[in-house]
Structures are given as structure tokens and as C-alpha cells.
Amino acid sequence: MGMLIKGGEIVTAESRMRGDIFIEDETVSAIGSGLTVPKGTEVIDAAGKLIFPGFIDPHVHIHLPFMATFAKDTHAAASKAALIGGTTTFIEMCCPSRKDDALEGYHAWKQKAEGNSACDYAFHMAVTRYDAQTEAQLKEIVKDGTTSFKIFLSYKNFFGVDDEEMFQTLKLAAKLGVITTAHCENAELVGQLQQQLLAEGKTGAEWHEPSRPEAVEAEGTTRFATFVEQTGATGYVVHLSCAPALRAAVEAKVRGVNLHIESVLPHFLLDKSYAERAGVEGMKHIMSPPLRDKRNLPVLWNALKTGLIETVGTDHCPFDKEQKLLGAKAFTQIPNGIPGIEDRVNLMYTYGVKRGGLDIHRFVDALSTRAAKLFGLYPRKGTIAVGSDADLVVYDTKYRGTISAATQHGINDYNGFEGFAIEGRPAVVTVRGKVQARDGVFVGEQGRGRMIRREPQL
Ligand code: URP
Ligand code: ZN
Ligand code: ZN
């Protein structure tokens, strides 16, 4: 039986029109006004509401062994939270450590998600070591439909690669036609600065940002861009946090380097004063690159509005308060990460579109369409068109609420955006034509999500 979503304002990255959407066999089969549909069709009234393509989060961590612990999430919980917040597909970082076998890690990550995720998903494959087996293993992973890589210039001896390994990864990525995403911070400088600060007795969370200053991120970004340029690869800078790193990336872009830029939710809304709060309050807001001086926030917003920053992810990475307290004696031991998978769409809609002058089509582009295009999901995902998957978000712009750990659906025991007001929320969220969430409640089928296999993009 089909489904009709009737009378909404259909908003994509390019267009806006009032109309109906008819869904059959998991895809959009017609778009128009006053559509005639077969008897028995389920009708969803979208009058007075916006209809967006399902949102795509291009940067999440769900299963993550990291900093002597594991991110506190499951695919079941994270996907439900994602759907309630309007995200219908996420791309998870598959991150075996440097001592693990990459292929075994890949299969382990896949197994965790399979049959458990309520929304669709894909992976970026992290290359955390480059040895004699890597080329064959990565070819197998690409053949399996995971057509984007991830490297860390930071986290030395754990996820981090050296320059030689970065070069080899980028050369192979260029040969295979896949995009390489990168965490850009200079590992050596971070390590040295951390030791220096600790030796001076500067152990609190407020010293995390000074241990990874803006210049350290700008250096990583410049070096990654140079390697991308010299290998003929295509690069994607993840979680860019500050003006100097933005300048480095834009400088590379304008000289013709194939480089794309992502920033993530915390860097648009939170500044380093959150991480300077006393005790665990500060630790909750530790991530890398760190929350920055507040003068960076308008720069990131302007870059997003003009499209220099192309995508907005979350870098969802939950550790609970007990885990954060592992770093009570030394900020270097605080597990890095801030969750946000449930809140990205509502917060970016509120502080971008409603209050910040972000064009609504750029909003859709940055939170859905552009990631779909860059990572080989488009036009199956990332738009509303005949033949596309019926991943749709009927959005209630009249809803008013407040972000709180007490009402969130993720399994973490805090929310980094506690107390932020939101003006808008998904009323209905479908994944391939099935209603999975309604008005802040998961109403769907657990395990419905599928891994979306992708072709090389380049
Ligand atoms: O602090 C962060 N970002 N945690 C997750 C790992 C990463 O660097 O993306
Ligand atoms: Zn990172
Ligand atoms: Zn990340």
C-alpha cells in the first residue's frame, strides 16, 4: 500500500513548492498538487508544515573504542535518537586502532550496525596504519560499498598516521576514486604542548584548548591540503573549528585543490568557556579540535552561509559523566567527544534559519544534499525527487522546546546543549516510506536501517 504526504511545503536544496508526495515501494513515485492516489492509500496531512529530504549526518561515532574506554552508544539507541531529530542516514567512522586488523575491524563495525539501526547508514573507513596488506584490504572494503576513507593526523600511536602513511592513503584513494576525510591537527605539537602544560601543573579541562591551539589545526589543515594537492586526491576536512584553519582550507581551495570542508554542531553554538567550567561541567565539553574562542563562531556561520563550509555534521561521540571523570587529574585523559545526533537539525534550523539568516536551501544542502553528493548517496538520498528513497521529514516550525538530557532519547547522561531553546521539530520522519518517528517519539521498526552501498565518487 502506498502513502501520500499531502499539502506540505516541499523544500529541497534548490526549490520550494507546495504539493503532495506519493510513495510506493520505498521510493517517491510522484510529486505534484492534488495527486490522485489508489483507494486505501495512507494519507499524512502536512498542511502548514515543511517537508525536507531526510537529513544526513556525515560524521558520527557510535561504536568507538577510544581513550581507554568505549563511546557510550549503541546503533539501536543512536539511530532512534537520530530519527526523532530528523536524521534518516548517518555515516559512521569505522575506526579500528593502529594495532588492529583493518578488515577485521570493518566487519566488526558492520556487524554492530546490521539489524540494529533503525535508520540507514554507511561508513567512512579509517586508515590508521598503512602496511603491506592495506591496499588489498582497502580495495575489498571499497568493493563492499564503503567508498570513503578517514585519516587522523592527530591521536599519535592510536588512530594517527604519519606523513608517509597519509601520502600512501591519498595515492590509493586517488587511484580508487574515493574521497579521504581527515582530522587535521599536528600530533607532535599536541603531544609536546600537553606534556608542557601538565608539567606546569595545568591539569584541568580549561587547558585542553591551549594544548591544541588554532595554529595547530591550521598547520594540520595546510599539510593535509598540500598532500591532497600533490597526490591528485580529493580531501574533506572534518570538524573544522576556527578561522585560521578555515583560511588554510580556503587558500587551498582557491588554488584549485580538491578540498571540501565540514564543521560540526558544537563549533557553531558552543565556545571554549563551556570547557572552562569547573569540574565535570567543563569535561562534558571536551572534544578535538576543541571548542574555540567565541570570535570564531560568526566566522564559521558566515562561511556556512556562503558555502565555504559545505556540510554540517555532529561528530556525535558520547561519553558519560563517569567516563569524563577519567580525566579528573589530567585533561589529557578526558575522553574526547560531545553527543549531538538528535539535536543537529533542530539547533541548526533554530539558530541558523530562524534566528541567524541562513538560507533555508543552504540549510538543506549543508545538512543533507551536499553530503549525499560528496559521499555517493545522491540522488538516492539527499533530495526529494521521483525515484529517490522516500526518506522525508515533515517539519513542524511551530514547535517550541528546550534541549535537555532529561527528555533526550540518546543513552548518555548529559546533553552538551542543555537549556538551548529550539523553534521547530520533526512531526513525521519516514525511512524508505515507513514512518519511523512522530512528534519526538520513535514509532517505527528497530533494525529497519540498511547499509547503503556506494560506488566510488570520483
Ligand atoms: O573529540 C572528538 N572529536 N571525538 C571523536 C573522535 C574525533 O576526533 O573525531
Ligand atoms: Zn576527529
Ligand atoms: Zn569524529
PDB file of C-alpha atoms and ligand atoms in Angstrom, residues 59 61 150 152 155 183 238-239 288-289 315, ligand 2:
ATOM      1  CA  HIS A  59      30.256  12.346  10.811  1.00  0.00           C
ATOM      2  CA  HIS A  61      30.918   7.784  16.155  1.00  0.00           C
ATOM      3  CA  LYS A 150      39.253   8.649   7.078  1.00  0.00           C
ATOM      4  CA  PHE A 152      43.689  11.171  11.645  1.00  0.00           C
ATOM      5  CA  TYR A 155      45.966  10.848  18.159  1.00  0.00           C
ATOM      6  CA  HIS A 183      41.052  15.097  11.227  1.00  0.00           C
ATOM      7  CA  VAL A 238      36.253  17.138   9.132  1.00  0.00           C
ATOM      8  CA  HIS A 239      35.151  19.222  12.111  1.00  0.00           C
ATOM      9  CA  SER A 288      39.008  17.782  19.478  1.00  0.00           C
ATOM     10  CA  PRO A 289      39.571  20.128  17.811  1.00  0.00           C
ATOM     11  CA  ASP A 315      30.883  14.383  15.419  1.00  0.00           C
TER      12      ASP A 315
HETATM   13 ZN    ZN B   2      38.341  13.944  14.748  1.00  0.00          ZN
END
